[in-house]
GROMACS .gro file of N, CA and C in nm:
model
  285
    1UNK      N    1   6.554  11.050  10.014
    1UNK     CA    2   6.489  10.951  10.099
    1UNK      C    3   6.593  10.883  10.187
    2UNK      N    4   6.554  10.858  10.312
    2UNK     CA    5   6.683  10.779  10.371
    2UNK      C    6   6.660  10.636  10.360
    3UNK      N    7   6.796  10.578  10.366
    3UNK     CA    8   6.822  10.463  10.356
    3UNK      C    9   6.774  10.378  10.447
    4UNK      N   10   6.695  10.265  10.394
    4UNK     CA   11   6.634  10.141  10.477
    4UNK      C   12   6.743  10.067  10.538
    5UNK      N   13   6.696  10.043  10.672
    5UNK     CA   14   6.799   9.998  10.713
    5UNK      C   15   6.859   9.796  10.645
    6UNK      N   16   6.929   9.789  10.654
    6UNK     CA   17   7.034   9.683  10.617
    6UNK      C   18   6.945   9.530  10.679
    7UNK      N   19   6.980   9.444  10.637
    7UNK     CA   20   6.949   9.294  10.706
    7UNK      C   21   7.075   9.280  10.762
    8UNK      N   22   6.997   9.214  10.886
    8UNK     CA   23   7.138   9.167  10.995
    8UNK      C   24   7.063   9.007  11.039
    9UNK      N   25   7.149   8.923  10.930
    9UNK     CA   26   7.132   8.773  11.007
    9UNK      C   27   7.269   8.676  11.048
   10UNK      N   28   7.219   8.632  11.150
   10UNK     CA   29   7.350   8.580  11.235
   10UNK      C   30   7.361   8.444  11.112
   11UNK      N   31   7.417   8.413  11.042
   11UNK     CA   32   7.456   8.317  10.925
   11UNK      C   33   7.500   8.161  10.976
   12UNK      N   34   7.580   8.236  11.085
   12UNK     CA   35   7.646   8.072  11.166
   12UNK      C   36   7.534   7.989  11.225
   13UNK      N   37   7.420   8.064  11.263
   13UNK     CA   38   7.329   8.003  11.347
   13UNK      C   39   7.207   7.927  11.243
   14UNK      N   40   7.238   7.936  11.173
   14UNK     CA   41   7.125   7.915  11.030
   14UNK      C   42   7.132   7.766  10.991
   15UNK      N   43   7.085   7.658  10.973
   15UNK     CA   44   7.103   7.540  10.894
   15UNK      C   45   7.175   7.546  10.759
   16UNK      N   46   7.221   7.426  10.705
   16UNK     CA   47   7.263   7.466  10.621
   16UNK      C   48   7.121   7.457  10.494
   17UNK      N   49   7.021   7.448  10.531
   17UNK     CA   50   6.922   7.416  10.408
   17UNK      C   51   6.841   7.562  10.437
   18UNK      N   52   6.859   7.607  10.533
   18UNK     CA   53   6.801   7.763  10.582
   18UNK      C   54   6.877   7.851  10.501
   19UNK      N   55   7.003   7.846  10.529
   19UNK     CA   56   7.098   7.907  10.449
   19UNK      C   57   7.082   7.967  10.280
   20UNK      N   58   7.067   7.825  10.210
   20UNK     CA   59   7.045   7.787  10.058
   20UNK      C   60   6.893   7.885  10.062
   21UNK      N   61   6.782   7.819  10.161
   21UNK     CA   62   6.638   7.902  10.141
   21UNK      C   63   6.642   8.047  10.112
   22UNK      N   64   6.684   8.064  10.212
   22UNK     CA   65   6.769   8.262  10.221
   22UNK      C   66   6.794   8.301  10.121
   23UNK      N   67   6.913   8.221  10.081
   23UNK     CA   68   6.979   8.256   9.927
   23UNK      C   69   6.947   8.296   9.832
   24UNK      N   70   6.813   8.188   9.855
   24UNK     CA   71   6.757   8.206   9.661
   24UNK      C   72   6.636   8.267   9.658
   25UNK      N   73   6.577   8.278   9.852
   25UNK     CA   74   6.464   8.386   9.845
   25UNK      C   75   6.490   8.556   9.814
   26UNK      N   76   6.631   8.553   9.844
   26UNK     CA   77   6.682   8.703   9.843
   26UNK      C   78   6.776   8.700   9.713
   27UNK      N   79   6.772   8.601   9.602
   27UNK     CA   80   6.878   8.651   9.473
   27UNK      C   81   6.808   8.725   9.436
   28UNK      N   82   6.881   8.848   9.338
   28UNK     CA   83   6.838   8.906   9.289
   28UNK      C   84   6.749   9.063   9.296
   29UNK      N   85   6.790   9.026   9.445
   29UNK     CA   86   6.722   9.177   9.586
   29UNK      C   87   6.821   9.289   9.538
   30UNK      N   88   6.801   9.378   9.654
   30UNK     CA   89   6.844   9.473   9.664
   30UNK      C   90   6.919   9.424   9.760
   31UNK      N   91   6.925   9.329   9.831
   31UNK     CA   92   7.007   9.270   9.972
   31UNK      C   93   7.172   9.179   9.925
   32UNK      N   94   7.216   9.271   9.808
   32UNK     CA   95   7.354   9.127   9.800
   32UNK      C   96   7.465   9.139   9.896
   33UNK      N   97   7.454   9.224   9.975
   33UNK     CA   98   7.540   9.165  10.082
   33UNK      C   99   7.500   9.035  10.204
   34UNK      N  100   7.351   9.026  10.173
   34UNK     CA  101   7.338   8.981  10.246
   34UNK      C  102   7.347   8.839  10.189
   35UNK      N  103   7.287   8.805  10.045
   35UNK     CA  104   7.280   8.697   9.994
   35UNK      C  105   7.444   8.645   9.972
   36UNK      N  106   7.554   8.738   9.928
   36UNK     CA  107   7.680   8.701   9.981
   36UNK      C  108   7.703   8.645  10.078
   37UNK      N  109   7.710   8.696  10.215
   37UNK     CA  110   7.696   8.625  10.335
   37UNK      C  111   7.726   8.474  10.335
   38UNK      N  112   7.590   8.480  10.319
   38UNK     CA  113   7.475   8.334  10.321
   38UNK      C  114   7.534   8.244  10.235
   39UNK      N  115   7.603   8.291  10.088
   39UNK     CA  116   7.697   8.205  10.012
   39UNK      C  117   7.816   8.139  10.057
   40UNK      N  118   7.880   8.249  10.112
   40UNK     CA  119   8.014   8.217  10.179
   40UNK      C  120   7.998   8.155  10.329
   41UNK      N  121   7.935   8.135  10.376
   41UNK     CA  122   7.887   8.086  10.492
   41UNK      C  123   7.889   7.933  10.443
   42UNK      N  124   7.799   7.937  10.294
   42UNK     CA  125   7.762   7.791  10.256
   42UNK      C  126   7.907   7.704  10.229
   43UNK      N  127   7.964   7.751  10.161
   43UNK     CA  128   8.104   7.738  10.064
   43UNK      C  129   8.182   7.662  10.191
   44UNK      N  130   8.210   7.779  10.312
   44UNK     CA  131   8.308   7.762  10.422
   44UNK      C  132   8.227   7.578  10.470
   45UNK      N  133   8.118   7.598  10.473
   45UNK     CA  134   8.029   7.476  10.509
   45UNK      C  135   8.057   7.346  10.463
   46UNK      N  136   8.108   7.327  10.345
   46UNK     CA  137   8.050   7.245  10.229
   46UNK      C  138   8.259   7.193  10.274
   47UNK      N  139   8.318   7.303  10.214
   47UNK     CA  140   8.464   7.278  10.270
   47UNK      C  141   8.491   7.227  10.335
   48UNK      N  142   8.472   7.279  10.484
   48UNK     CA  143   8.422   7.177  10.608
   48UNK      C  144   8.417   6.999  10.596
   49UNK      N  145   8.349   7.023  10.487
   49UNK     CA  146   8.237   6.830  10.496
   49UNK      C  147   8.346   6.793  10.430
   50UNK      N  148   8.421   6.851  10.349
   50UNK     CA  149   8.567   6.766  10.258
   50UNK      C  150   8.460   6.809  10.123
   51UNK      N  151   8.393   6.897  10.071
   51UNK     CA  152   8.302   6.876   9.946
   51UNK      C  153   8.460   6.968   9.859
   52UNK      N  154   8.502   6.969   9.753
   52UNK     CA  155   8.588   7.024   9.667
   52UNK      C  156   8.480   7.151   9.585
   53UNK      N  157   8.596   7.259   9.576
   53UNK     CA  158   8.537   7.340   9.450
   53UNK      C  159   8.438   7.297   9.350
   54UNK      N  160   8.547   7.248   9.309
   54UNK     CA  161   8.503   7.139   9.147
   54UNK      C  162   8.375   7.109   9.208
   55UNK      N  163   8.346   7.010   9.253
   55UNK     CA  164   8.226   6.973   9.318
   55UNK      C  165   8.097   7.038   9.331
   56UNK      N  166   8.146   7.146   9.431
   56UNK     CA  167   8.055   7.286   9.420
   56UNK      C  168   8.004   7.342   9.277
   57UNK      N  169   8.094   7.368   9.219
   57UNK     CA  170   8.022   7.419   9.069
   57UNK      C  171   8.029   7.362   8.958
   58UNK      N  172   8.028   7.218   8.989
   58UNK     CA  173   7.936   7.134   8.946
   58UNK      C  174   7.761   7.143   8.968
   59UNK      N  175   7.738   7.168   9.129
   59UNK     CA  176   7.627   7.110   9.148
   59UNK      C  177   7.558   7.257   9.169
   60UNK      N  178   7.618   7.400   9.137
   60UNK     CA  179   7.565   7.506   9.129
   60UNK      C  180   7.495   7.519   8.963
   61UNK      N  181   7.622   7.485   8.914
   61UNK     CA  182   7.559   7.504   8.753
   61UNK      C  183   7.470   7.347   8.682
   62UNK      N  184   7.441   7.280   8.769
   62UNK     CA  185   7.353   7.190   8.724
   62UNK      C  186   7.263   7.156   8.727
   63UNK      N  187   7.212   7.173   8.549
   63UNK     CA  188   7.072   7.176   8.452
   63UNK      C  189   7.033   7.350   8.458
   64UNK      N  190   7.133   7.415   8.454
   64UNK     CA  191   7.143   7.587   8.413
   64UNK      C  192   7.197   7.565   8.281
   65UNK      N  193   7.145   7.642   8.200
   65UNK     CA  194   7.174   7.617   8.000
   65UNK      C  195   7.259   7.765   8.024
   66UNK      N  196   7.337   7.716   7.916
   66UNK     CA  197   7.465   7.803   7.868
   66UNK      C  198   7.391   7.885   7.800
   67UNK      N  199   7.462   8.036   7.895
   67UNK     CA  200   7.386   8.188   7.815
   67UNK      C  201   7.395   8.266   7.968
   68UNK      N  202   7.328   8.383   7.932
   68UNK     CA  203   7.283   8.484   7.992
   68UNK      C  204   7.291   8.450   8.186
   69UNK      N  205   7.213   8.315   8.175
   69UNK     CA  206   7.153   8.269   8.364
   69UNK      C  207   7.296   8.253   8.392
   70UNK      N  208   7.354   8.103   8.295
   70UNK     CA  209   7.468   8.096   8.347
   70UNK      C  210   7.594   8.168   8.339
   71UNK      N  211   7.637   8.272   8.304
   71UNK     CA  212   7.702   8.398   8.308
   71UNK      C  213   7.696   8.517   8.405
   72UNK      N  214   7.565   8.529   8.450
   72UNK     CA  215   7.506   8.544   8.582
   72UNK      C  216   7.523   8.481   8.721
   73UNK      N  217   7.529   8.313   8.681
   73UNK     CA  218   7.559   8.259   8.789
   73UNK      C  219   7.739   8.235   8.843
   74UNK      N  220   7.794   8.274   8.716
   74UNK     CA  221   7.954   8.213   8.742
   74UNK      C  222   8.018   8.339   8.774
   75UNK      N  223   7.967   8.456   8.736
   75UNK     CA  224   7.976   8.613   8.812
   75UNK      C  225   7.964   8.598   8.961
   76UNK      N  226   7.829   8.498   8.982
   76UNK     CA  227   7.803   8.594   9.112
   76UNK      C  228   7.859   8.483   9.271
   77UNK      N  229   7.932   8.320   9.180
   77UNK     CA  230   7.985   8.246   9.249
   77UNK      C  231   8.162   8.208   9.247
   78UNK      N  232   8.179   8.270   9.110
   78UNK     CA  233   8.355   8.256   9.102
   78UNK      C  234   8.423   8.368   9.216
   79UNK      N  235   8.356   8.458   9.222
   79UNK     CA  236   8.488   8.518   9.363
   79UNK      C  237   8.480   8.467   9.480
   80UNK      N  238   8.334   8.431   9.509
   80UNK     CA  239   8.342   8.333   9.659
   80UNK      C  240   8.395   8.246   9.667
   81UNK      N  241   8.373   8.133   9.560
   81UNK     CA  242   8.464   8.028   9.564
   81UNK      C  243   8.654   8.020   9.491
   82UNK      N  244   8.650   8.155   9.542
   82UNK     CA  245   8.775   8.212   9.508
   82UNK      C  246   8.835   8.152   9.386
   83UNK      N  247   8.727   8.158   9.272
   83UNK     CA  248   8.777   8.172   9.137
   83UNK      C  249   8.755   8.257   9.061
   84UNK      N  250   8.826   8.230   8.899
   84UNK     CA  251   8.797   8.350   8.810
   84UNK      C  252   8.671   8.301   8.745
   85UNK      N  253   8.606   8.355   8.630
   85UNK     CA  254   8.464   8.349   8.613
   85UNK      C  255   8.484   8.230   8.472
   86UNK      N  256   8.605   8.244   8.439
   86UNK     CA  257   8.635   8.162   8.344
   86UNK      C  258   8.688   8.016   8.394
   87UNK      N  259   8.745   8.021   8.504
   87UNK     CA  260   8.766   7.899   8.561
   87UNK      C  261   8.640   7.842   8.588
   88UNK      N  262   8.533   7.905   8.649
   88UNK     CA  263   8.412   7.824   8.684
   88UNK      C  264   8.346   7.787   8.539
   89UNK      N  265   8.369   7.857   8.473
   89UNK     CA  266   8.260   7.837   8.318
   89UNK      C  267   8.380   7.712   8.295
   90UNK      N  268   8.484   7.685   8.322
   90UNK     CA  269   8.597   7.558   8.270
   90UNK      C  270   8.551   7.440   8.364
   91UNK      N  271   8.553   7.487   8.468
   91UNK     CA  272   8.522   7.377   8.566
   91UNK      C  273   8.341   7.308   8.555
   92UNK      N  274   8.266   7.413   8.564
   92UNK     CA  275   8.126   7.349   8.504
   92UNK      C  276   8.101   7.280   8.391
   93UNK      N  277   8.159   7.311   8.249
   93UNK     CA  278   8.181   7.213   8.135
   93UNK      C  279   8.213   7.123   8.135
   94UNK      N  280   8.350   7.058   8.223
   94UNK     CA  281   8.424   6.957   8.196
   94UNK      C  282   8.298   6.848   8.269
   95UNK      N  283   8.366   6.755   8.171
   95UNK     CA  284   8.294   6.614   8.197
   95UNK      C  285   8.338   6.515   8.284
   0.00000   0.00000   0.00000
């Protein structure tokens, strides 16, 4: 069968609450390059405003219960936010 073609969205031109919509309408697709994108788009965004890492995955992993989701989620946000998966599972715990 041939391959469907790809999503092509201009990311810069997107809000940043369009962005997040995108995100979480397409987790879990067949589209993770695209939902990548749209992450790192957000991240570069958030940087921008002065928001810190720490910060960020704080407010990614919060009210996600320890297990399976969140192991899932620190996979699929520690390389964008150019960490290891164990740093984010360190950084989301701390109090």
């Amino acid at each position: 069968m041939p391959k469907e073609p790809g999503w092509n969205v201009d990311v810069k031109s997107l809000s940043d609450r369009r962005l997040v919509e995108i995100a979480m309408e397409f987790e879990g697709s067949e589209h993770k390059e695209l939902v990548e994108s749209l992450r790192r788009e957000l991240v570069a965004r958030l940087e921008a405003k002065g928001i810190t890492k720490q910060e960020m995955v704080k407010r990614i992993a919060l009210g996600v219960p320890r297990g399976r989701r969140f192991n899932e989620i620190a996979k699929a946000w520690a390389g964008i936010l150019g960490l290891s998966v164990e740093q984010f599972k360190r950084i989301a715990d701390a109090r």
